[in-house]
GROMACS .gro file of C-alpha atoms in nm:
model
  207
    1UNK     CA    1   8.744  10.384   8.005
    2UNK     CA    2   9.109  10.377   8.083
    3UNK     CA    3   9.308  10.678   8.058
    4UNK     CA    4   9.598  10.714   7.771
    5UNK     CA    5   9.892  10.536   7.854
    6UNK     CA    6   9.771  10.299   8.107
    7UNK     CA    7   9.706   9.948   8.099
    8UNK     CA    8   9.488   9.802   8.288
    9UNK     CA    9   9.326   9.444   8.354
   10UNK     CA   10   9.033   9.342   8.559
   11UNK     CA   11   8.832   9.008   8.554
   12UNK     CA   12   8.547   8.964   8.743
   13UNK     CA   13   8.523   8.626   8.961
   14UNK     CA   14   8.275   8.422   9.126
   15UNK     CA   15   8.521   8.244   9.407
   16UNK     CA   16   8.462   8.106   9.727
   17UNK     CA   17   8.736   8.058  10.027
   18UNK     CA   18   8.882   7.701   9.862
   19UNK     CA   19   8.910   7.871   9.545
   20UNK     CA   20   9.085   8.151   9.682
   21UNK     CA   21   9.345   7.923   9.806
   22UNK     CA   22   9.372   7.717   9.518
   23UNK     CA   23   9.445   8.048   9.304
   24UNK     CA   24   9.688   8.128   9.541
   25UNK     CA   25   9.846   7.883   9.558
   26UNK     CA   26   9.903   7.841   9.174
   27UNK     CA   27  10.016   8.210   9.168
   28UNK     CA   28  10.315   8.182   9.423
   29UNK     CA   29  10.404   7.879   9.234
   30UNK     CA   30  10.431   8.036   8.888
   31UNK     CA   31  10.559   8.347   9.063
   32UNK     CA   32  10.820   8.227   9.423
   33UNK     CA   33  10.874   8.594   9.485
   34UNK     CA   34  10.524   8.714   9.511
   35UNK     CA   35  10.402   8.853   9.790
   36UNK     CA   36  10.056   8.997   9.933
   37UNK     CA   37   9.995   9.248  10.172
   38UNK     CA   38   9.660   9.230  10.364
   39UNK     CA   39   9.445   9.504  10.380
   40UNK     CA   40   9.247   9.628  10.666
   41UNK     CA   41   8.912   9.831  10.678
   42UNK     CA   42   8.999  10.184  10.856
   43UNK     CA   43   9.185  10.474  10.893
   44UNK     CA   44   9.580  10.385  10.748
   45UNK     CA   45   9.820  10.321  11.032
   46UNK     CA   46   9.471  10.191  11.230
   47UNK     CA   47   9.598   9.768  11.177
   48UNK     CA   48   9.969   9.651  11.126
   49UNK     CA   49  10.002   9.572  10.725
   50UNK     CA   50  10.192   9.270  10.669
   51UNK     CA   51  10.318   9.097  10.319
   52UNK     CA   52  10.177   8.743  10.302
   53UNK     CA   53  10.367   8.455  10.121
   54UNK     CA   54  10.003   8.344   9.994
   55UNK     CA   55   9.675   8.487   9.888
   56UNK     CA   56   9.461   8.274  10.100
   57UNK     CA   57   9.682   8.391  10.452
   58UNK     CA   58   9.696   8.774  10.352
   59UNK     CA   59   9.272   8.772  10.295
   60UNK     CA   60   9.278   8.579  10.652
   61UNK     CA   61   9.476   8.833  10.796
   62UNK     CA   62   9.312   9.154  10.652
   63UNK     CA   63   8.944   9.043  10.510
   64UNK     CA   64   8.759   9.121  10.166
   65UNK     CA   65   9.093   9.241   9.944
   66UNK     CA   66   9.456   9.181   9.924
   67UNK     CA   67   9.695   9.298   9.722
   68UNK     CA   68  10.022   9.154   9.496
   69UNK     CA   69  10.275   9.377   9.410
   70UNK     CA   70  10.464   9.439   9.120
   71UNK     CA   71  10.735   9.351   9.032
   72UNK     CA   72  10.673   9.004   9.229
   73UNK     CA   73  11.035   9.063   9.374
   74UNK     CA   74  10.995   9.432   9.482
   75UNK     CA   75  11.048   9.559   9.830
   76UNK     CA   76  10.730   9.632  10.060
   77UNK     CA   77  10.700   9.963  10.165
   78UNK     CA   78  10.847  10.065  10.482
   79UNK     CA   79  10.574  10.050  10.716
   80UNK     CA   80  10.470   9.648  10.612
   81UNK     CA   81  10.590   9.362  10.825
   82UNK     CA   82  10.758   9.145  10.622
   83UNK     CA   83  10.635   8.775  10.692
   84UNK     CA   84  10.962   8.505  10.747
   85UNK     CA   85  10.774   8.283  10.493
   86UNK     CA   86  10.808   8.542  10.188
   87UNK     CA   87  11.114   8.529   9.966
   88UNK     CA   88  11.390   8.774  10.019
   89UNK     CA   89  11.296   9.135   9.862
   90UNK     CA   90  11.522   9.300   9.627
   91UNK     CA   91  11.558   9.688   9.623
   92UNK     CA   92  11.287   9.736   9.351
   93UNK     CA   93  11.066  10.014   9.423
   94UNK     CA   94  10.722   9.821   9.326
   95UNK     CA   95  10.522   9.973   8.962
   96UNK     CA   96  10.154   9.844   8.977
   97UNK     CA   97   9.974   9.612   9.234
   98UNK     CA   98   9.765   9.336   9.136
   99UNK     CA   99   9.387   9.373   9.355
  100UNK     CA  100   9.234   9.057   9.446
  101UNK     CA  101   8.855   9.118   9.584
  102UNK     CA  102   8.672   8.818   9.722
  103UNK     CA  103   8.335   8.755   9.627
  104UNK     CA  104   8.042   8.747   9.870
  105UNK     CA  105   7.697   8.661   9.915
  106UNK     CA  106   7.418   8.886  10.006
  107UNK     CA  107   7.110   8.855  10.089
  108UNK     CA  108   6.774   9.088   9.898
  109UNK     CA  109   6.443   9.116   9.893
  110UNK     CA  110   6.461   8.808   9.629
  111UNK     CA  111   6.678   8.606   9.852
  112UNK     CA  112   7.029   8.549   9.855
  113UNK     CA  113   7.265   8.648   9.574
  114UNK     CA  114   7.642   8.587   9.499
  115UNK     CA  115   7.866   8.918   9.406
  116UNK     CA  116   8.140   8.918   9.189
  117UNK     CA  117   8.506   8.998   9.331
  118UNK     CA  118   8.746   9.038   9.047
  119UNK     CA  119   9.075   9.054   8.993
  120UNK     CA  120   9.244   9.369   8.906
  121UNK     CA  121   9.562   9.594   8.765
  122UNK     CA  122   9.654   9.901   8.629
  123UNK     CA  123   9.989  10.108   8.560
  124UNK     CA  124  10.074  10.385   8.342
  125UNK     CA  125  10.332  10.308   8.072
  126UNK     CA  126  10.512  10.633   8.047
  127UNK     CA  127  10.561  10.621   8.398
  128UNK     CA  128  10.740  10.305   8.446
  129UNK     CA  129  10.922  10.328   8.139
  130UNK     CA  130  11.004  10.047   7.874
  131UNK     CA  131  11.187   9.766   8.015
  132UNK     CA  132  10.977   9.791   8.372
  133UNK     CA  133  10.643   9.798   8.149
  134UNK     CA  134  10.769   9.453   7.955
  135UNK     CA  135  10.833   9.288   8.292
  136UNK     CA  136  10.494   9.431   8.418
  137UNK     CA  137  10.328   9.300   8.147
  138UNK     CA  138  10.493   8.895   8.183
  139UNK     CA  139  10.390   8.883   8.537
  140UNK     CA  140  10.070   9.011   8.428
  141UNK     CA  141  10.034   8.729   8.164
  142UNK     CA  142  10.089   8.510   8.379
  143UNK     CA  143   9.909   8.566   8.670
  144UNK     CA  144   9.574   8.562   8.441
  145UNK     CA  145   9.704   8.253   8.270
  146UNK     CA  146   9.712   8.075   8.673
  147UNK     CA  147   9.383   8.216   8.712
  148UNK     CA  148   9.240   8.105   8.387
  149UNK     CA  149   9.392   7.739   8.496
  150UNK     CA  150   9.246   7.729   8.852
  151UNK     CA  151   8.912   7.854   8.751
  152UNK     CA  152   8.670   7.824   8.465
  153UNK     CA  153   8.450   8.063   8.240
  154UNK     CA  154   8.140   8.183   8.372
  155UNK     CA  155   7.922   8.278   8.137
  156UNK     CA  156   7.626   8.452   8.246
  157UNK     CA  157   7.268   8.535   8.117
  158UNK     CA  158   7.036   8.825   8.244
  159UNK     CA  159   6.710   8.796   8.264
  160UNK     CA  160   6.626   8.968   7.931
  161UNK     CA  161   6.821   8.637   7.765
  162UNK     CA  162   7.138   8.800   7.698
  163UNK     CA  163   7.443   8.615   7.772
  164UNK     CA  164   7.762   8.761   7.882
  165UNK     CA  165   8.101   8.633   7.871
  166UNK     CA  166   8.442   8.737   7.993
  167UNK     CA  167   8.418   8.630   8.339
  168UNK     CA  168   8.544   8.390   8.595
  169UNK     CA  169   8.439   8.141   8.857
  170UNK     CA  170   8.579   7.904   9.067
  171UNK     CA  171   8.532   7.537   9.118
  172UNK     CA  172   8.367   7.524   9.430
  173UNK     CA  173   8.166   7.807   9.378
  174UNK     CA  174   8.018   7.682   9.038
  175UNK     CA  175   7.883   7.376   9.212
  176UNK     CA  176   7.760   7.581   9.460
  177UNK     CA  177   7.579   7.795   9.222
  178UNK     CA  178   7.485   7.525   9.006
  179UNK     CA  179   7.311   7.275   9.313
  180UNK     CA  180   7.152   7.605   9.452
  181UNK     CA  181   7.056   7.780   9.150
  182UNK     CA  182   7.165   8.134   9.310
  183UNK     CA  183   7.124   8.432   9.071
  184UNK     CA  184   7.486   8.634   9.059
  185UNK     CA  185   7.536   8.936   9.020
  186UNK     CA  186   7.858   9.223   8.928
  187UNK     CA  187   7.741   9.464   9.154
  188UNK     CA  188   7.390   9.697   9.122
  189UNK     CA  189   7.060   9.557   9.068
  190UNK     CA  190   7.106   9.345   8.784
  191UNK     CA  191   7.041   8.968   8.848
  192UNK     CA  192   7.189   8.717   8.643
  193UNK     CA  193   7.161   8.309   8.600
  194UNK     CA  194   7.515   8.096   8.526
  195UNK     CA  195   7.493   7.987   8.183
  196UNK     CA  196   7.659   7.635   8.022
  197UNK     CA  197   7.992   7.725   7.933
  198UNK     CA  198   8.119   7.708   7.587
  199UNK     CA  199   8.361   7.432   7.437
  200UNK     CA  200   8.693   7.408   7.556
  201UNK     CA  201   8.940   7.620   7.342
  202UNK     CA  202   8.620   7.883   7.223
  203UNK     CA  203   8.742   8.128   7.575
  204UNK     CA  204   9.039   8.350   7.493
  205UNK     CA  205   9.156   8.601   7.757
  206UNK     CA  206   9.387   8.877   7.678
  207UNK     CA  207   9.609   9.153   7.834
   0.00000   0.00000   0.00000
């Protein structure tokens, strides 16, 4: 449950490495003065942190999770390298950060099953005040509105019969799903199947 006076946004997606990069991709198009700063397993100050022009290079760089902040124009904090390739920073002190975890397969005592990542955001309205929280909320709109594009709904069934919607998953990782038949699952113990999608027009997503 979120607390009061935050929003927050998170999607769960089915993606493998193309999709990643074709979700990217669309995002520093929609958005030129985004920026993603790689993330390293360890102790902070372990790896060098640097701010990535796109998704795909900062989840090279780092591993599982990267992260987009917000504003898109804002200025890294002070101990990130900068990459050349990302746009000039302004002097914006950055609100919320958008969380992009990649998903991954696993293997189980049933065989091998495909994790969710999701994407992810949060902020606190009183904190950022109103005209920060209206820009906050674009970016947001559109970032989910690029991933919406670049991806398509996944709706899932469990193996009780009931289907779940709300999700995500990627191109190339529904075809691998659907040639392989691989259960899914969010996280935990619960298996799932991929599901046929509804019509065209019947998925709405909103922040």
């Amino acid at each position: 449950m979120a607390s009061p006076g935050s929003r927050t946004k998170t999607t769960d997606v089915w993606s493998l490495p193309q999709d990643e990069q074709l979700i990217g991709q669309r995002i520093s198009e929609a958005l030129p003065r985004s920026g993603w700063l790689c993330s390293h397993p360890g102790p902070k100050g372990l790896h060098q942190v640097h701010l990535h022009r796109q998704l795909g290079e900062a989840l090279s760089c780092g591993g599982r999770q990267a992260f987009l902040l917000l504003p898109t124009e804002a200025r890294a904090p002070e101990d990130v390298l900068v990459d050349d390739a990302v746009a000039p920073r302004s002097d914006l002190g950055h609100s919320a950060v958008v969380q992009f975890l990649c998903s991954r397969r696993l293997q189980d005592g049933e065989g091998e099953v495909f994790e969710a990542g999701r994407l992810a955001v949060r902020w606190f309205e009183q904190e950022v005040g109103p005209e920060r929280h209206q820009l906050l909320t674009e970016e947001t709109r559109l970032i989910w509105k690029v991933l919406r594009a670049a991806t398509r709904p996944a709706i899932v069934e469990s193996t009780q019969g009931r289907r779940i919607s709300g999700m995500r998953i990627g191109l190339a990782a529904h075809d691998l799903v659907t040639s392989s038949g691989m259960l899914l699952t969010r996280g935990g113990v619960q298996r799932l199947r991929l599901a046929a999608a509804p019509p065209t027009g019947q998925m709405r997503d909103k922040l």
